[in-house]
């Protein structure tokens, strides 16, 4: 009986760990790419990856993380980046990526602006955070680090990769 109990407990532990590791939003945040863009991509690589005209916002200190954030917008490409550095006007890296129309970039699982809600569910169901999602947003991972797909008329209208909340 003790052996059977150990086997059952071991199987339950393995299942719980497997599920939690498979659906770790922070792994998704670290590993996901949108086109050639990813979190922590250095600014030199960003400049190589995006050919559209860039408009930079002001370098602002955020109290939430103590870092300097700057918006880099590429309207013709439908890309908005939150670039971050430790110092004002310091070397930056990608902290968050937002896609809107007319972006043609896609996630590693092939989701892009215009994809259906069914395609999103099929591609990201293992990461689905049902509690943080609603009828207009599908959260893969967490709002603290993951992918957020915004929907209009059952089609993806926006994609966000990063931390939407601190």
XYZ file of N, CA and C in Angstrom:
498
model
N 0.821 -1.198 0.000
C 0.000 0.000 0.000
C 0.864 1.260 0.000
N 1.955 1.238 0.790
C 2.837 2.404 0.829
C 3.453 2.667 -0.540
N 3.834 1.611 -1.236
C 4.418 1.762 -2.563
C 3.407 2.385 -3.525
N 2.178 1.923 -3.492
C 1.124 2.470 -4.344
C 0.899 3.947 -4.039
N 0.881 4.305 -2.761
C 0.699 5.701 -2.359
C 1.846 6.563 -2.896
N 3.081 6.068 -2.791
C 4.239 6.810 -3.293
C 4.138 7.013 -4.801
N 3.707 5.984 -5.495
C 3.568 6.088 -6.952
C 2.511 7.125 -7.313
N 1.373 7.074 -6.646
C 0.290 8.026 -6.929
C 0.723 9.449 -6.601
N 1.347 9.649 -5.447
C 1.820 10.989 -5.064
C 2.862 11.476 -6.067
N 3.765 10.607 -6.463
C 4.784 10.977 -7.447
C 4.177 11.360 -8.782
N 3.180 10.608 -9.220
C 2.508 10.922 -10.480
C 1.778 12.258 -10.392
N 1.112 12.507 -9.267
C 0.400 13.779 -9.089
C 1.391 14.933 -9.097
N 2.500 14.793 -8.386
C 3.517 15.843 -8.345
C 4.053 16.115 -9.747
N 4.360 15.057 -10.478
C 4.858 15.211 -11.839
C 3.859 15.900 -12.744
N 2.587 15.533 -12.624
C 1.543 16.159 -13.432
C 1.411 17.639 -13.102
N 1.380 17.971 -11.816
C 1.245 19.368 -11.396
C 2.424 20.187 -11.890
N 3.635 19.682 -11.723
C 4.819 20.402 -12.186
C 4.808 20.559 -13.696
N 4.430 19.505 -14.409
C 4.391 19.571 -15.870
C 3.418 20.647 -16.337
N 2.235 20.686 -15.754
C 1.230 21.673 -16.140
C 1.727 23.075 -15.832
N 2.293 23.284 -14.650
C 2.730 24.630 -14.293
C 3.913 25.063 -15.140
N 4.824 24.159 -15.478
C 5.944 24.545 -16.321
C 5.485 24.789 -17.747
N 4.552 24.002 -18.242
C 4.078 24.158 -19.614
C 3.364 25.480 -19.801
N 2.721 25.965 -18.773
C 1.922 27.177 -18.899
C 2.571 28.377 -18.221
N 3.881 28.349 -18.039
C 4.596 29.452 -17.399
C 4.625 30.651 -18.339
N 3.898 31.708 -18.006
C 3.833 32.896 -18.841
C 5.162 33.590 -19.003
N 6.016 33.499 -17.986
C 7.309 34.155 -18.084
C 8.212 33.430 -19.071
N 8.079 32.107 -19.183
C 8.788 31.388 -20.240
C 8.300 31.880 -21.595
N 7.008 32.033 -21.730
C 6.431 32.540 -22.971
C 6.989 33.925 -23.271
N 7.035 34.783 -22.274
C 7.553 36.141 -22.443
C 9.000 36.113 -22.918
N 9.813 35.264 -22.329
C 11.238 35.190 -22.677
C 11.479 34.555 -24.043
N 10.653 33.603 -24.422
C 10.917 32.820 -25.627
C 10.180 33.298 -26.876
N 9.074 33.997 -26.705
C 8.244 34.399 -27.848
C 8.950 35.460 -28.682
N 8.717 35.390 -29.989
C 9.191 36.406 -30.926
C 7.999 36.869 -31.751
N 8.041 38.109 -32.147
C 7.073 38.645 -33.100
C 7.905 39.137 -34.274
N 7.818 38.422 -35.382
C 8.753 38.677 -36.473
C 10.155 38.414 -35.942
N 11.048 39.382 -36.111
C 12.405 39.275 -35.562
C 12.543 40.013 -34.235
N 11.438 40.471 -33.686
C 11.463 41.233 -32.436
C 11.206 40.317 -31.250
N 11.867 40.612 -30.132
C 11.678 39.853 -28.897
C 11.981 40.762 -27.713
N 11.544 40.352 -26.547
C 11.840 41.085 -25.323
C 13.351 41.041 -25.091
N 13.907 42.158 -24.626
C 15.342 42.344 -24.346
C 16.201 42.480 -25.595
N 15.590 42.607 -26.780
C 16.366 42.822 -27.999
C 17.047 44.190 -27.910
N 18.381 44.264 -28.096
C 19.082 45.553 -28.020
C 18.665 46.493 -29.149
N 18.774 47.794 -28.889
C 18.324 48.788 -29.865
C 19.030 48.658 -31.211
N 20.292 48.256 -31.242
C 20.996 48.081 -32.521
C 20.298 47.026 -33.379
N 19.817 45.965 -32.744
C 19.117 44.905 -33.469
C 17.726 45.364 -33.907
N 17.092 46.215 -33.108
C 15.780 46.765 -33.473
C 15.909 47.557 -34.764
N 16.943 48.378 -34.842
C 17.149 49.213 -36.033
C 17.342 48.359 -37.283
N 17.951 47.192 -37.136
C 18.134 46.275 -38.269
C 16.826 45.576 -38.646
N 15.969 45.338 -37.653
C 14.752 44.544 -37.861
C 13.583 45.336 -38.434
N 13.584 46.666 -38.242
C 12.441 47.481 -38.674
C 12.921 48.542 -39.655
N 12.309 48.573 -40.828
C 12.734 49.515 -41.864
C 11.840 50.749 -41.972
N 10.746 50.799 -41.238
C 9.823 51.938 -41.315
C 10.365 53.148 -40.555
N 9.774 54.299 -40.861
C 10.137 55.545 -40.185
C 9.816 55.435 -38.696
N 10.763 55.897 -37.890
C 10.648 55.791 -36.433
C 10.350 57.159 -35.819
N 9.415 57.183 -34.877
C 9.148 58.390 -34.089
C 9.345 58.017 -32.629
N 10.259 58.740 -31.961
C 10.572 58.445 -30.563
C 9.895 59.442 -29.630
N 9.350 58.909 -28.544
C 8.781 59.746 -27.505
C 9.868 60.197 -26.539
N 9.443 60.870 -25.494
C 10.384 61.345 -24.474
C 10.872 60.177 -23.621
N 12.085 60.315 -23.111
C 12.668 59.340 -22.186
C 12.107 59.657 -20.801
N 11.305 58.744 -20.234
C 10.626 59.014 -18.961
C 11.004 57.990 -17.902
N 11.261 58.483 -16.691
C 11.550 57.612 -15.556
C 10.240 57.074 -15.003
N 10.134 55.755 -14.877
C 8.948 55.123 -14.311
C 9.233 54.753 -12.867
N 8.364 55.157 -11.985
C 8.503 54.807 -10.581
C 8.310 53.325 -10.322
N 7.512 52.660 -11.151
C 7.198 51.238 -10.940
C 8.430 50.349 -11.015
N 9.352 50.677 -11.925
C 10.542 49.830 -12.067
C 11.859 50.592 -11.949
N 11.796 51.920 -11.806
C 13.006 52.718 -11.652
C 13.856 52.800 -12.907
N 13.272 52.483 -14.056
C 14.000 52.508 -15.326
C 13.446 53.619 -16.216
N 14.219 53.960 -17.234
C 13.796 54.973 -18.202
C 13.148 54.279 -19.397
N 11.928 54.703 -19.706
C 11.163 54.117 -20.808
C 10.975 55.155 -21.906
N 10.988 54.679 -23.136
C 10.787 55.542 -24.293
C 9.977 54.772 -25.331
N 8.948 55.406 -25.866
C 8.142 54.781 -26.911
C 8.790 55.030 -28.262
N 8.965 53.965 -29.011
C 9.420 54.047 -30.389
C 8.259 53.562 -31.248
N 7.704 54.455 -32.059
C 6.532 54.124 -32.872
C 6.905 54.072 -34.353
N 6.388 53.063 -35.013
C 6.592 52.854 -36.446
C 5.198 52.734 -37.068
N 4.547 53.880 -37.273
C 3.144 53.901 -37.708
C 2.929 53.160 -39.026
N 3.841 53.328 -39.978
C 3.686 52.678 -41.284
C 3.782 51.157 -41.197
N 4.408 50.659 -40.138
C 4.553 49.207 -39.934
C 3.590 48.670 -38.882
N 2.858 49.548 -38.184
C 1.941 49.097 -37.140
C 2.650 48.508 -35.932
N 3.804 49.084 -35.580
C 4.611 48.581 -34.463
C 4.862 49.710 -33.470
N 4.675 49.412 -32.190
C 5.021 50.340 -31.112
C 5.867 49.557 -30.113
N 7.051 50.085 -29.817
C 7.948 49.432 -28.870
C 8.094 50.274 -27.614
N 8.119 49.619 -26.469
C 8.501 50.255 -25.210
C 9.961 49.890 -25.025
N 10.834 50.891 -25.160
C 12.272 50.682 -25.027
C 12.695 51.148 -23.638
N 13.590 50.409 -23.010
C 13.947 50.676 -21.622
C 15.463 50.698 -21.439
N 15.907 51.545 -20.495
C 17.327 51.604 -20.131
C 17.445 51.960 -18.654
N 18.602 51.678 -18.100
C 18.848 51.998 -16.692
C 19.116 53.476 -16.477
N 19.670 54.139 -17.517
C 20.027 55.552 -17.416
C 19.280 56.354 -18.476
N 19.035 57.622 -18.188
C 18.416 58.501 -19.173
C 19.330 58.578 -20.392
N 18.751 58.402 -21.544
C 19.467 58.384 -22.827
C 20.511 57.264 -22.898
N 20.356 56.238 -22.071
C 21.263 55.088 -22.097
C 20.891 54.117 -23.203
N 21.762 53.126 -23.413
C 21.484 52.075 -24.403
C 20.204 51.349 -24.003
N 19.335 51.178 -24.965
C 18.007 50.630 -24.672
C 17.841 49.207 -25.197
N 16.819 48.550 -24.637
C 16.406 47.229 -25.109
C 14.886 47.178 -25.069
N 14.308 46.239 -25.799
C 12.853 46.115 -25.895
C 12.280 45.607 -24.573
N 11.305 46.356 -24.033
C 10.583 45.937 -22.826
C 9.196 45.407 -23.182
N 8.603 45.928 -24.261
C 7.272 45.483 -24.688
C 7.097 45.784 -26.173
N 6.263 44.974 -26.808
C 5.980 45.103 -28.240
C 4.470 45.151 -28.417
N 3.993 46.144 -29.181
C 2.573 46.240 -29.519
C 2.439 46.256 -31.035
N 1.529 45.438 -31.547
C 1.217 45.431 -32.976
C -0.220 45.869 -33.186
N -0.413 46.715 -34.182
C -1.733 47.141 -34.629
C -1.710 47.137 -36.158
N -2.867 47.331 -36.788
C -2.894 47.436 -38.246
C -2.041 48.642 -38.637
N -1.256 48.574 -39.662
C -1.203 47.580 -40.735
C -0.102 46.520 -40.573
N 0.283 46.198 -39.365
C 1.374 45.246 -39.151
C 1.113 43.914 -39.855
N 2.175 43.383 -40.444
C 2.115 42.067 -41.087
C 2.939 41.035 -40.315
N 3.536 41.450 -39.202
C 4.339 40.524 -38.400
C 3.442 39.491 -37.729
N 4.026 38.334 -37.443
C 3.269 37.295 -36.744
C 4.087 36.745 -35.587
N 3.391 36.110 -34.663
C 4.036 35.454 -33.533
C 4.695 34.166 -34.033
N 5.427 33.505 -33.156
C 6.074 32.249 -33.539
C 5.063 31.173 -33.909
N 3.853 31.313 -33.423
C 2.816 30.323 -33.728
C 1.893 30.794 -34.856
N 2.325 31.831 -35.589
C 1.622 32.252 -36.794
C 0.440 33.185 -36.611
N 0.252 33.742 -35.422
C -0.878 34.651 -35.193
C -0.460 36.069 -35.563
N -1.342 36.747 -36.285
C -1.084 38.122 -36.744
C -2.372 38.928 -36.663
N -2.284 40.201 -36.960
C -3.474 41.040 -37.032
C -4.384 40.429 -38.097
N -5.652 40.215 -37.746
C -6.607 39.605 -38.668
C -6.827 38.118 -38.448
N -5.964 37.468 -37.641
C -6.185 36.047 -37.325
C -7.489 35.907 -36.550
N -8.103 34.744 -36.642
C -9.372 34.521 -35.940
C -9.136 34.171 -34.472
N -10.174 34.358 -33.663
C -10.086 33.988 -32.248
C -9.864 32.483 -32.111
N -10.407 31.696 -33.027
C -10.202 30.248 -32.993
C -8.735 29.896 -33.243
N -8.092 30.611 -34.156
C -6.673 30.367 -34.433
C -5.819 30.687 -33.205
N -6.170 31.774 -32.509
C -5.448 32.143 -31.286
C -5.606 31.044 -30.243
N -6.824 30.584 -30.037
C -7.082 29.543 -29.041
C -6.307 28.271 -29.377
N -6.320 27.893 -30.636
C -5.609 26.675 -31.045
C -4.101 26.819 -30.808
N -3.551 27.982 -31.138
C -2.104 28.190 -31.039
C -1.614 28.382 -29.606
N -2.424 29.037 -28.764
C -1.954 29.422 -27.429
C -2.756 28.830 -26.272
N -3.574 27.834 -26.534
C -4.384 27.247 -25.459
C -3.554 26.767 -24.263
N -2.368 26.167 -24.455
C -1.592 25.740 -23.280
C -1.189 26.902 -22.364
N -1.173 28.118 -22.891
C -0.770 29.294 -22.120
C -1.956 30.161 -21.706
N -3.174 29.770 -22.094
C -4.374 30.576 -21.868
C -4.583 30.834 -20.388
N -4.714 32.108 -20.040
C -5.040 32.511 -18.672
C -6.504 32.943 -18.695
N -7.368 31.995 -18.448
C -8.811 32.232 -18.545
C -9.265 33.314 -17.571
N -8.676 33.339 -16.391
C -9.063 34.305 -15.360
C -8.791 35.748 -15.783
N -7.689 35.990 -16.494
C -7.331 37.348 -16.899
C -7.865 37.708 -18.285
N -8.429 36.747 -18.988
C -8.996 36.985 -20.314
C -10.457 37.396 -20.192
N -10.977 38.027 -21.247
C -12.405 38.340 -21.311
C -12.852 38.226 -22.765
N -14.048 38.680 -23.067
C -14.580 38.510 -24.421
C -13.810 39.312 -25.472
N -13.059 40.325 -25.043
C -12.302 41.157 -25.978
C -10.805 40.890 -25.967
N -10.323 40.137 -24.976
C -8.887 39.887 -24.858
C -8.604 38.438 -24.481
N -7.621 37.868 -25.159
C -7.120 36.534 -24.840
C -5.741 36.744 -24.239
N -5.556 36.351 -22.984
C -4.269 36.494 -22.308
C -3.570 35.143 -22.308
N -2.389 35.115 -22.897
C -1.532 33.926 -22.884
C -0.392 34.217 -21.921
N -0.299 33.436 -20.868
C 0.675 33.716 -19.814
C -0.022 34.504 -18.736
N 0.335 35.770 -18.618
C -0.222 36.622 -17.572
C -0.139 38.078 -17.998
N -0.949 38.922 -17.381
C -0.821 40.356 -17.637
C 0.495 40.879 -17.065
N 1.138 40.094 -16.210
C 2.429 40.474 -15.632
C 3.598 40.038 -16.507
N 3.305 39.333 -17.569
C 4.323 38.885 -18.505
C 3.772 37.835 -19.437
N 3.467 38.239 -20.658
C 2.921 37.301 -21.628
C 2.421 38.007 -22.868
N 1.534 37.335 -23.578
C 0.932 37.853 -24.800
C -0.527 38.194 -24.546
N -0.959 39.334 -25.065
C -2.367 39.711 -24.980
C -2.857 39.981 -26.403
N -3.876 39.233 -26.804
C -4.485 39.411 -28.118
C -5.807 40.135 -27.925
N -5.959 41.295 -28.549
C -7.203 42.052 -28.495
C -8.029 41.682 -29.725
N -9.334 41.467 -29.505
C -10.224 41.012 -30.577
C -11.328 42.029 -30.856
N -11.660 42.163 -32.130
C -12.851 42.889 -32.576
C -13.487 42.036 -33.657
N -14.781 41.764 -33.500
C -15.527 40.950 -34.461
C -14.836 39.609 -34.718
N -14.356 38.978 -33.632
C -13.729 37.650 -33.663
C -12.451 37.590 -34.492
N -11.799 38.752 -34.661
C -10.512 38.830 -35.358
C -9.527 39.594 -34.475
N -8.257 39.222 -34.555
C -7.217 39.900 -33.780
C -7.023 41.307 -34.332
N -7.159 42.304 -33.451
C -6.955 43.699 -33.848
C -5.706 44.291 -33.200
N -5.155 43.610 -32.205
C -3.941 44.071 -31.543
C -3.232 42.916 -30.858
N -1.911 43.008 -30.818
C -1.092 42.008 -30.132
C -0.112 42.752 -29.241
N -0.017 42.328 -27.993
C 0.910 42.931 -27.037
C 1.754 41.830 -26.415
N 3.069 42.012 -26.433
C 3.991 41.096 -25.764
C 4.759 41.899 -24.732
N 4.636 41.520 -23.470
C 5.332 42.227 -22.399
C 4.566 42.115 -21.106
N 4.848 43.049 -20.206
C 4.143 43.112 -18.923
C 3.150 44.263 -18.998
N 1.861 43.947 -18.938
C 0.820 44.973 -18.998
C 0.512 45.530 -17.615
N 1.004 44.881 -16.570
C 0.791 45.326 -15.189
C 2.049 45.038 -14.389
N 2.256 45.823 -13.372
C 3.416 45.630 -12.483
C 2.979 44.979 -11.208
